């Protein structure tokens, strides 16, 4: 259905490609559809689309937090504490969550509870 709207909007000059309809907001699509049914020339929406595509690309680079709020006592259970620098090494504390492969120098302490 949206592809058909896009085709009609392109035919009347609202933007350049059929897929550009997916970059419009709901009120904009409704406005274009209402304008199209009245037989009035459509407003040019093409200048809005590149900025929205760029914003979407920028959002893809953002790493969301593991949980909200970020600083709670539960957050330490999920991803441990920040690394602590001791001399030339960094000590990581946390809960192991992966059965992955570890390489390099390792020290393991066992303690009875």
XYZ file of C-alpha atoms in Angstrom:
113
model
C 0.000 0.000 0.000
C 2.793 2.429 0.892
C 4.631 1.542 -2.304
C 1.527 2.522 -4.269
C 1.281 5.794 -2.360
C 4.970 6.331 -3.057
C 4.461 5.674 -6.767
C 1.622 8.190 -6.932
C 3.549 10.798 -4.951
C 6.583 10.391 -7.238
C 4.346 10.726 -10.298
C 3.030 14.030 -8.917
C 6.502 15.304 -7.956
C 6.513 15.084 -4.150
C 9.897 13.302 -4.109
C 12.230 11.351 -6.387
C 11.994 7.645 -5.509
C 9.104 5.423 -4.474
C 11.033 4.233 -1.394
C 11.306 7.811 -0.121
C 7.801 7.495 1.306
C 9.267 5.467 4.177
C 11.231 8.528 5.328
C 8.101 10.649 5.782
C 6.183 11.007 9.021
C 2.532 9.999 9.309
C 1.103 13.563 9.172
C 3.178 14.271 6.046
C 1.848 11.176 4.262
C -1.705 12.055 5.302
C -1.248 15.615 4.032
C 0.095 14.382 0.682
C -2.747 11.860 0.338
C -5.390 14.505 1.096
C -3.757 16.939 -1.319
C -3.624 14.244 -4.009
C -7.356 13.497 -3.671
C -8.187 17.204 -4.068
C -6.197 17.374 -7.306
C -3.899 20.115 -5.995
C -0.153 19.975 -6.840
C 1.823 18.202 -4.105
C 4.371 20.019 -1.983
C 8.006 19.032 -2.490
C 9.118 16.730 0.332
C 12.459 15.744 -1.243
C 14.554 18.214 0.756
C 13.531 16.602 4.073
C 14.638 13.086 3.198
C 18.498 13.381 3.077
C 18.642 14.849 6.598
C 16.491 12.011 7.931
C 18.671 9.403 6.237
C 21.759 11.003 7.801
C 20.121 11.094 11.230
C 19.258 7.391 10.864
C 22.896 6.594 9.979
C 24.026 8.549 13.050
C 21.591 6.629 15.269
C 23.030 3.329 14.017
C 26.401 4.315 15.509
C 24.993 4.844 19.016
C 25.480 2.007 21.505
C 22.507 1.856 23.864
C 23.032 1.204 27.574
C 22.562 -2.331 28.869
C 19.812 -1.154 31.189
C 18.186 2.010 32.504
C 18.975 3.603 34.840
C 22.626 2.832 34.123
C 24.016 3.249 37.647
C 22.227 0.805 39.953
C 23.332 -2.100 42.083
C 21.851 -4.434 39.441
C 24.109 -3.011 36.754
C 27.173 -4.426 38.542
C 25.674 -7.901 38.247
C 25.181 -7.505 34.513
C 28.460 -6.048 33.381
C 30.705 -5.884 36.418
C 32.633 -2.908 37.637
C 34.949 -0.722 35.627
C 38.493 -1.939 35.110
C 40.956 -1.013 37.846
C 44.494 -0.090 36.812
C 47.193 -1.728 38.951
C 50.624 -0.847 37.695
C 50.802 -1.673 34.008
C 47.822 -4.055 34.036
C 44.076 -3.582 34.156
C 42.088 -5.768 36.540
C 38.536 -6.574 35.452
C 35.895 -7.668 37.951
C 32.530 -9.065 37.033
C 30.449 -12.110 36.344
C 31.468 -14.475 33.566
C 28.678 -14.738 31.026
C 30.278 -16.447 28.045
C 31.588 -19.933 27.458
C 34.019 -18.518 24.914
C 37.684 -19.288 24.405
C 40.263 -17.406 26.422
C 43.877 -17.086 25.362
C 46.837 -15.529 27.072
C 48.118 -15.532 30.642
C 45.439 -16.461 33.196
C 45.322 -16.780 36.947
C 42.482 -18.664 38.622
C 41.884 -18.709 42.369
C 39.551 -21.227 43.945
C 37.875 -20.548 47.245
C 35.507 -22.762 49.223
C 32.293 -21.144 50.375
